[in-house]
Tab-separated table of C-alpha atoms and ligand atoms in Angstrom:
chain	number	residue	atom	x	y	z
B	893	MET	CA	-115.868	-197.603	42.509
B	894	SER	CA	-112.502	-199.500	42.302
B	895	LYS	CA	-114.949	-202.684	43.187
B	896	GLU	CA	-117.616	-201.989	39.187
B	897	LYS	CA	-114.542	-201.535	37.464
B	898	ILE	CA	-113.039	-204.332	38.865
B	899	ILE	CA	-116.566	-206.691	38.350
B	900	GLU	CA	-116.601	-204.705	34.536
B	901	ILE	CA	-113.149	-205.681	33.321
B	902	TYR	CA	-114.290	-209.318	34.880
B	903	ASN	CA	-117.301	-209.360	32.675
B	904	LYS	CA	-114.938	-208.309	29.540
B	905	ILE	CA	-112.486	-210.599	29.861
B	906	LYS	CA	-115.375	-213.809	29.978
B	907	GLU	CA	-116.362	-211.944	27.114
B	908	TYR	CA	-113.452	-213.255	24.788
B	909	ASP	CA	-111.149	-217.095	24.178
B	910	ARG	CA	-108.139	-214.717	23.653
B	911	ILE	CA	-106.626	-211.960	26.067
B	912	ILE	CA	-103.204	-210.837	24.876
B	913	ILE	CA	-101.568	-208.545	27.690
B	914	PHE	CA	-99.174	-205.920	26.906
B	915	ARG	CA	-97.268	-203.344	29.831
B	916	HIS	CA	-94.968	-200.030	29.129
B	917	PHE	CA	-91.038	-200.310	26.774
B	918	ARG	CA	-87.955	-200.473	29.447
B	919	PRO	CA	-90.209	-202.469	31.512
B	920	ASP	CA	-89.164	-202.180	35.739
B	921	GLY	CA	-90.528	-204.543	38.081
B	922	ASP	CA	-94.070	-203.400	38.075
B	923	ALA	CA	-94.578	-203.821	34.359
B	924	VAL	CA	-93.329	-207.188	34.034
B	925	GLY	CA	-95.244	-208.303	37.297
B	926	SER	CA	-98.627	-206.868	36.778
B	927	THR	CA	-98.461	-208.435	33.584
B	928	LYS	CA	-97.307	-211.847	34.166
B	929	GLY	CA	-98.889	-211.974	37.675
B	930	LEU	CA	-101.888	-211.315	36.029
B	931	GLN	CA	-101.384	-213.434	32.976
B	932	ARG	CA	-100.977	-216.095	35.708
B	933	ILE	CA	-103.798	-215.763	37.788
B	934	LEU	CA	-106.039	-215.324	33.974
B	935	GLN	CA	-104.059	-218.619	33.075
B	936	LEU	CA	-105.095	-220.623	36.356
B	937	SER	CA	-109.249	-219.150	36.454
B	938	PHE	CA	-109.315	-219.869	32.888
B	939	PRO	CA	-107.759	-222.938	31.671
B	940	GLU	CA	-110.370	-223.046	28.409
B	941	LYS	CA	-108.725	-219.357	27.283
B	942	ASP	CA	-105.567	-218.558	25.467
B	943	ILE	CA	-103.646	-215.645	27.474
B	944	TYR	CA	-100.465	-214.118	25.369
B	945	LEU	CA	-97.933	-212.109	26.849
B	946	GLN	CA	-96.838	-210.538	24.147
B	947	ASN	CA	-94.198	-206.851	24.206
B	948	ASP	CA	-90.599	-205.997	22.022
B	949	ASP	CA	-88.519	-205.841	24.348
B	950	PHE	CA	-87.115	-206.729	28.442
B	951	SER	CA	-85.439	-205.709	30.730
B	952	GLU	CA	-82.017	-208.168	31.593
B	953	TYR	CA	-82.248	-207.625	36.084
B	954	LEU	CA	-86.302	-208.729	35.422
B	955	ALA	CA	-84.627	-212.240	33.271
B	956	PHE	CA	-85.173	-214.047	37.004
B	957	LEU	CA	-88.986	-213.749	36.811
B	958	GLY	CA	-88.471	-215.866	33.750
B	959	GLU	CA	-89.348	-215.601	29.846
B	960	GLU	CA	-92.516	-214.133	28.114
B	961	ASP	CA	-94.272	-215.543	24.633
B	962	LYS	CA	-92.726	-215.738	21.837
B	963	PRO	CA	-94.778	-213.704	19.388
B	964	ILE	CA	-98.145	-215.090	18.271
B	965	ASN	CA	-99.400	-214.078	14.400
B	966	ASP	CA	-100.597	-210.593	13.615
B	967	SER	CA	-103.696	-212.536	12.607
B	968	MET	CA	-104.870	-213.359	15.784
B	969	TYR	CA	-105.325	-210.009	17.387
B	970	ALA	CA	-108.132	-208.460	15.447
B	971	SER	CA	-110.173	-210.784	17.369
B	972	SER	CA	-108.511	-210.285	21.304
B	973	LEU	CA	-109.467	-208.304	24.251
B	974	GLY	CA	-106.165	-206.264	25.075
B	975	MET	CA	-105.102	-205.486	28.302
B	976	VAL	CA	-102.594	-202.838	28.616
B	977	LEU	CA	-101.152	-202.284	32.082
B	978	ASP	CA	-98.920	-200.085	33.518
B	979	THR	CA	-98.890	-197.272	30.785
B	980	GLY	CA	-99.771	-194.014	31.204
B	981	ASN	CA	-100.107	-193.317	27.350
B	982	ALA	CA	-100.099	-195.391	23.904
B	983	LYS	CA	-96.674	-194.359	22.947
B	984	ARG	CA	-94.515	-196.353	25.422
B	985	ILE	CA	-96.543	-199.439	24.500
B	986	SER	CA	-94.124	-201.833	24.065
B	987	ASN	CA	-95.928	-203.336	21.591
B	988	GLN	CA	-97.570	-201.291	19.056
B	989	LYS	CA	-99.841	-204.142	17.485
B	990	TYR	CA	-101.203	-203.417	20.656
B	991	ALA	CA	-103.881	-201.329	18.566
B	992	LEU	CA	-105.435	-204.031	16.459
B	993	CYS	CA	-107.197	-205.929	19.099
B	994	LYS	CA	-111.011	-205.664	19.205
B	995	GLU	CA	-111.362	-203.931	22.974
B	996	LEU	CA	-108.413	-202.533	24.997
B	997	VAL	CA	-108.644	-202.358	28.051
B	998	LYS	CA	-106.061	-199.770	30.410
B	999	LEU	CA	-105.182	-200.929	33.692
B	1000	ASP	CA	-102.485	-198.258	35.176
B	1001	HIS	CA	-101.499	-195.781	38.527
B	1002	HIS	CA	-99.766	-193.402	36.302
B	1003	ILE	CA	-101.270	-190.151	36.492
B	1004	PRO	CA	-103.484	-190.370	32.693
B	1005	LEU	CA	-101.586	-187.987	30.317
B	1006	GLU	CA	-104.217	-189.491	27.869
B	1007	SER	CA	-107.126	-191.790	27.403
B	1008	TYR	CA	-106.153	-195.023	25.133
B	1009	GLY	CA	-108.893	-197.895	26.446
B	1010	THR	CA	-112.242	-198.753	25.452
B	1011	LEU	CA	-112.106	-199.748	29.399
B	1012	GLU	CA	-110.042	-197.881	31.598
B	1013	TRP	CA	-109.593	-198.392	35.496
B	1014	VAL	CA	-107.181	-196.073	36.765
B	1015	GLU	CA	-106.166	-195.009	40.264
B	1016	GLU	CA	-103.291	-192.901	40.750
B	1017	ASP	CA	-103.149	-193.155	44.215
B	1018	ARG	CA	-102.505	-196.799	44.257
B	1019	SER	CA	-98.621	-197.525	44.219
B	1020	SER	CA	-98.349	-200.066	42.024
B	1021	THR	CA	-100.260	-201.640	39.073
B	1022	CYS	CA	-99.454	-204.799	41.205
B	1023	GLU	CA	-101.803	-203.628	43.716
B	1024	MET	CA	-104.138	-202.887	41.180
B	1025	VAL	CA	-104.186	-207.000	39.943
B	1026	ALA	CA	-103.603	-208.363	43.733
B	1027	ALA	CA	-106.720	-205.708	44.151
B	1028	PHE	CA	-108.598	-207.209	41.675
B	1029	TYR	CA	-107.510	-210.515	42.491
B	1030	GLU	CA	-108.817	-209.759	45.795
B	1031	ALA	CA	-112.386	-208.487	45.076
B	1032	LEU	CA	-112.663	-212.115	43.009
B	1033	SER	CA	-111.201	-214.493	45.502
B	1034	ASP	CA	-114.337	-216.675	45.003
B	1035	LYS	CA	-114.147	-216.416	40.985
B	1036	LEU	CA	-109.994	-215.483	40.798
B	1037	VAL	CA	-106.967	-219.008	41.310
B	1038	ILE	CA	-103.496	-217.851	42.891
B	1039	ASP	CA	-100.608	-219.506	43.597
B	1040	LYS	CA	-97.207	-219.324	44.854
B	1041	GLU	CA	-96.118	-217.988	41.312
B	1042	ALA	CA	-98.049	-215.141	40.378
B	1043	ALA	CA	-98.309	-213.706	44.121
B	1044	THR	CA	-94.070	-213.558	43.158
B	1045	TYR	CA	-94.701	-212.102	40.633
B	1046	ILE	CA	-96.895	-209.358	41.840
B	1047	TYR	CA	-94.965	-208.782	44.653
B	1048	THR	CA	-91.657	-207.842	43.095
B	1049	GLY	CA	-93.607	-205.609	41.546
B	1050	MET	CA	-95.229	-204.251	44.970
B	1051	VAL	CA	-92.008	-204.148	45.971
B	1052	THR	CA	-89.944	-202.282	43.503
B	1053	ASP	CA	-92.817	-199.702	42.417
B	1054	SER	CA	-92.825	-198.314	46.151
B	1055	GLY	CA	-88.700	-198.233	46.846
B	1056	ARG	CA	-89.471	-200.737	49.527
B	1057	PHE	CA	-92.768	-199.310	50.632
B	1058	ARG	CA	-91.034	-196.187	51.516
B	1059	PHE	CA	-93.119	-194.424	49.511
B	1060	ARG	CA	-95.630	-191.963	50.365
B	1061	ASP	CA	-98.510	-193.555	47.935
B	1062	VAL	CA	-97.559	-196.805	50.603
B	1063	SER	CA	-101.047	-197.144	52.429
B	1064	ASP	CA	-102.580	-199.391	54.974
B	1065	GLU	CA	-104.185	-201.593	51.562
B	1066	THR	CA	-100.890	-201.682	49.814
B	1067	MET	CA	-99.289	-203.525	53.356
B	1068	ARG	CA	-102.696	-205.663	53.729
B	1069	LEU	CA	-102.832	-206.554	50.036
B	1070	ALA	CA	-98.795	-207.472	50.213
B	1071	GLY	CA	-99.830	-210.026	52.795
B	1072	LEU	CA	-102.774	-211.138	50.987
B	1073	MET	CA	-99.065	-212.647	48.403
B	1074	LEU	CA	-97.433	-213.517	51.507
B	1075	ARG	CA	-99.873	-215.451	52.697
B	1076	GLN	CA	-99.026	-217.917	49.426
B	1077	ASN	CA	-95.470	-218.569	51.007
B	1078	ILE	CA	-93.453	-216.747	48.138
B	1079	ASP	CA	-89.977	-217.060	49.062
B	1080	THR	CA	-89.429	-213.795	49.465
B	1081	GLU	CA	-85.610	-213.274	50.456
B	1082	TRP	CA	-84.976	-214.733	47.168
B	1083	ILE	CA	-86.769	-212.134	45.790
B	1084	PHE	CA	-84.773	-209.863	46.756
B	1085	ALA	CA	-81.568	-211.349	46.777
B	1086	ASN	CA	-82.609	-211.351	42.970
B	1087	LEU	CA	-83.223	-207.239	42.829
B	1088	TYR	CA	-80.719	-205.712	44.658
B	1089	MET	CA	-77.422	-207.959	44.650
B	1090	LYS	CA	-75.510	-206.177	42.184
B	1091	ASP	CA	-72.215	-207.427	40.066
B	1092	PHE	CA	-68.350	-205.948	41.782
B	1093	GLU	CA	-67.656	-204.510	38.875
B	1094	LEU	CA	-71.193	-202.006	39.271
B	1095	PHE	CA	-70.407	-201.301	42.668
B	1096	LYS	CA	-66.711	-199.078	41.129
B	1097	PHE	CA	-69.723	-197.416	38.769
B	1098	GLU	CA	-71.336	-195.967	41.335
B	1099	SER	CA	-68.505	-194.925	43.539
B	1100	PHE	CA	-67.621	-192.862	40.326
B	1101	VAL	CA	-70.921	-191.122	40.654
B	1102	TYR	CA	-70.792	-189.909	44.019
B	1103	GLN	CA	-67.184	-188.535	43.092
B	1104	LYS	CA	-68.904	-186.583	40.117
B	1105	MET	CA	-72.098	-186.769	40.857
B	1106	LYS	CA	-72.839	-182.752	40.539
B	1107	ILE	CA	-75.165	-180.433	43.068
B	1108	THR	CA	-77.102	-176.831	41.713
B	1109	GLU	CA	-77.217	-174.245	44.091
B	1110	ASN	CA	-80.409	-174.916	45.387
B	1111	GLY	CA	-79.960	-178.570	45.999
B	1112	VAL	CA	-81.099	-180.698	42.901
B	1113	ALA	CA	-78.198	-182.890	42.923
B	1114	TYR	CA	-77.509	-184.240	39.317
B	1115	ILE	CA	-75.244	-186.664	37.146
B	1116	HIS	CA	-74.959	-187.407	33.233
B	1117	ILE	CA	-74.305	-190.879	32.256
B	1118	THR	CA	-72.683	-189.890	28.989
B	1119	ASP	CA	-71.742	-192.399	26.426
B	1120	ALA	CA	-68.112	-192.151	27.090
B	1121	ILE	CA	-69.063	-193.294	30.845
B	1122	LYS	CA	-70.591	-196.286	29.473
B	1123	GLU	CA	-67.510	-197.476	27.592
B	1124	LYS	CA	-65.374	-196.948	30.302
B	1125	PHE	CA	-67.166	-199.186	32.737
B	1126	ASN	CA	-68.925	-201.442	30.342
B	1127	LEU	CA	-72.273	-200.588	31.129
B	1128	THR	CA	-75.610	-201.700	29.432
B	1129	MET	CA	-78.543	-198.609	29.740
B	1130	GLU	CA	-80.413	-200.599	32.311
B	1131	ASN	CA	-77.124	-199.970	34.634
B	1132	ALA	CA	-76.371	-196.614	33.663
B	1133	SER	CA	-80.160	-195.545	34.797
B	1134	ALA	CA	-79.317	-197.214	37.775
B	1135	ALA	CA	-77.511	-193.921	38.733
B	1136	VAL	CA	-80.625	-191.979	39.845
B	1137	SER	CA	-81.683	-194.039	42.618
B	1138	TYR	CA	-77.754	-193.576	44.423
B	1139	LEU	CA	-78.508	-189.514	44.628
B	1140	ASP	CA	-81.718	-190.329	46.262
B	1141	SER	CA	-80.608	-189.671	49.965
B	1142	ILE	CA	-78.243	-186.701	50.093
B	1143	LYS	CA	-79.876	-184.372	52.776
B	1144	GLY	CA	-81.153	-180.605	51.055
B	1145	SER	CA	-81.221	-181.993	48.044
B	1146	LEU	CA	-85.174	-183.308	47.698
B	1147	ILE	CA	-85.121	-183.129	43.251
B	1148	TRP	CA	-82.255	-185.294	42.021
B	1149	VAL	CA	-81.696	-186.458	37.979
B	1150	ALA	CA	-80.066	-188.706	36.382
B	1151	PHE	CA	-79.554	-187.741	32.449
B	1152	ILE	CA	-78.204	-190.889	30.407
B	1153	ASP	CA	-76.926	-190.695	26.391
B	1154	SER	CA	-79.357	-192.789	24.739
B	1155	PRO	CA	-78.383	-194.819	21.838
B	1156	ASP	CA	-80.764	-192.544	18.996
B	1157	GLY	CA	-78.907	-189.534	20.297
B	1158	THR	CA	-81.326	-188.509	23.163
B	1159	ILE	CA	-80.733	-188.045	26.072
B	1160	ARG	CA	-83.089	-189.859	28.859
B	1161	VAL	CA	-84.199	-188.404	32.463
B	1162	ARG	CA	-85.224	-189.852	35.347
B	1163	LEU	CA	-86.334	-187.385	37.410
B	1164	ARG	CA	-87.434	-187.771	41.358
B	1165	SER	CA	-88.078	-185.758	44.190
B	1166	ARG	CA	-89.470	-186.364	47.743
B	1167	PHE	CA	-92.212	-183.518	48.950
B	1168	LEU	CA	-92.335	-181.391	46.542
B	1169	HIS	CA	-93.666	-182.627	43.187
B	1170	VAL	CA	-91.666	-182.914	39.283
B	1171	ASN	CA	-93.834	-184.426	37.016
B	1172	GLU	CA	-94.934	-181.169	35.639
B	1173	ILE	CA	-91.332	-180.840	34.789
B	1174	ALA	CA	-90.876	-183.998	33.031
B	1175	GLU	CA	-94.144	-183.361	30.907
B	1176	ARG	CA	-92.446	-180.503	29.549
B	1177	TYR	CA	-90.001	-182.592	27.650
B	1178	ARG	CA	-91.996	-184.829	25.974
B	1179	GLY	CA	-92.792	-186.765	29.107
B	1180	GLY	CA	-94.783	-188.370	32.449
B	1181	GLY	CA	-94.976	-190.534	34.799
B	1182	HIS	CA	-95.575	-189.846	39.254
B	1183	ALA	CA	-95.565	-186.579	41.156
B	1184	SER	CA	-92.085	-187.573	42.149
B	1185	ALA	CA	-90.967	-190.445	39.696
B	1186	CYS	CA	-91.056	-189.524	36.211
B	1187	GLY	CA	-89.100	-189.573	33.240
B	1188	ALA	CA	-88.008	-187.081	30.312
B	1189	THR	CA	-86.631	-187.250	27.211
B	1190	LEU	CA	-84.137	-184.749	25.693
B	1191	LEU	CA	-82.799	-184.257	21.849
B	1192	ASN	CA	-79.552	-181.904	23.363
B	1193	LYS	CA	-77.314	-180.908	26.038
B	1194	LYS	CA	-78.184	-177.420	26.021
B	1195	GLU	CA	-81.804	-178.879	27.275
B	1196	ILE	CA	-79.755	-179.893	30.216
B	1197	LYS	CA	-78.929	-176.754	31.234
B	1198	LYS	CA	-82.945	-175.603	30.897
B	1199	LEU	CA	-84.213	-178.789	32.823
B	1200	LEU	CA	-81.431	-178.078	35.626
B	1201	SER	CA	-82.458	-174.455	36.116
B	1202	GLU	CA	-86.628	-175.047	35.896
B	1203	ALA	CA	-85.866	-178.153	38.689
B	1204	ASP	CA	-83.392	-175.422	40.493
B	1205	ALA	CA	-85.878	-172.996	40.665
B	1206	LEU	CA	-89.068	-175.261	41.875
B	1207	LEU	CA	-86.442	-176.000	44.681
B	1208	LYS	CA	-85.449	-173.064	46.122
B	1209	GLU	CA	-89.785	-172.075	46.065
B	1210	TYR	CA	-90.625	-175.006	47.523
B	1211	LYS	CA	-87.347	-173.989	50.436
B	1212	SER	CA	-88.116	-171.158	50.850
B	1213	THR	CA	-92.548	-171.130	51.661
B	1214	HIS	CA	-91.683	-174.593	53.316
B	1215	GLU	CA	-90.246	-175.811	56.858
B	1216	GLY	CA	-89.787	-178.944	57.875
B	1217	TRP	CA	-87.650	-180.260	54.983
B	1218	LEU	CA	-83.819	-181.981	55.738
K	2187	AMP	P1	-88.559	-193.733	34.628
K	2187	AMP	O1	-87.154	-192.986	35.608
K	2187	AMP	O2	-88.101	-194.409	33.862
K	2187	AMP	O3	-88.174	-195.091	36.000
K	2187	AMP	O4	-89.239	-193.681	35.120
K	2187	AMP	C1	-89.936	-193.417	36.567
K	2187	AMP	C2	-91.894	-193.429	36.223
K	2187	AMP	O5	-92.209	-192.726	35.207
K	2187	AMP	C3	-92.021	-194.983	35.540
K	2187	AMP	O6	-93.618	-194.968	35.812
K	2187	AMP	C4	-92.488	-194.694	33.799
K	2187	AMP	O7	-93.443	-195.440	33.773
K	2187	AMP	C5	-92.915	-193.140	33.665
K	2187	AMP	N1	-91.829	-192.590	32.494
K	2187	AMP	C6	-90.919	-192.346	32.097
K	2187	AMP	N2	-90.603	-192.249	31.748
K	2187	AMP	C7	-91.431	-191.660	30.889
K	2187	AMP	C8	-91.441	-190.700	29.593
K	2187	AMP	N3	-91.255	-190.420	28.563
K	2187	AMP	N4	-93.989	-190.008	28.866
K	2187	AMP	C9	-94.197	-190.963	30.225
K	2187	AMP	N5	-94.024	-191.581	31.757
K	2187	AMP	C10	-92.193	-191.661	31.563
């Protein structure tokens, strides 16, 4: 099934002189890694084609992977193939000019909320979109070219989206494809240092989160990072949003959530779980993502209460009907 899709996508790429690659806004390692990795593979494999990355925003913590392309002329879209990676629904595409492209390929591993491509390859069981790009390369390795730079991008996204190869959707295939990237002699120490070393001040914020975090009756851990807290610690939206990862290993707490005030007055939700699925909660609040890692948008504090009580009820139900959770 995936081999057929891969060949279809390869043939589609061959039809075009220009390809424009897109990802979701507020990019994570997988969004940046998969798009930059694919761009590099296509540039090496088809030097006669123009391959552009056109996105409207960026994430500071991934700046070590290098810059993306400057905006191209709008008139160039109409004769181009667009490729959108790591994005479940069209509203989340970083650059809404994607719609000007002649045809659109969707390549993604999120739970499909919406179909928007003329050609779609979606595998929600894959641990990352980068894993799919690696599989794409492997299936066509007699035709495509990879190098250390491309493998660095792809490996970075495989690491970040799989929680450093810890999450349930990591398979033997994931490890094999990660091995294929390692064969390019990438510098994993450099990648890990760039991804996970933090400024001194951020540890102060982390300790603040541990002091202020709360837990509901049945074990949903949560924290609300308000504008006042962001100001106190001089946090970017990115740094504030990292709070969700600090809550991730509390015994008995199989669901954890960070609420972060957004500059537009809404509240960003980052929702995580182990053993049980929380994506349906996210979908009820203008969100989506993966079964155990998803996001949503709330309009006010009342919705925080409501979401927490739904998560609490879900966890209560799970605990009363299952054994063996910690
Ligand atoms: P985050 O907490 O932002 O890291 O999101 C976790 C996963 O859910 C990522 O794969 C996101 O792309 C996805 N996601 C986050 N927010 C939304 C949303 N509002 N709608 C759809 N998917 C989302």
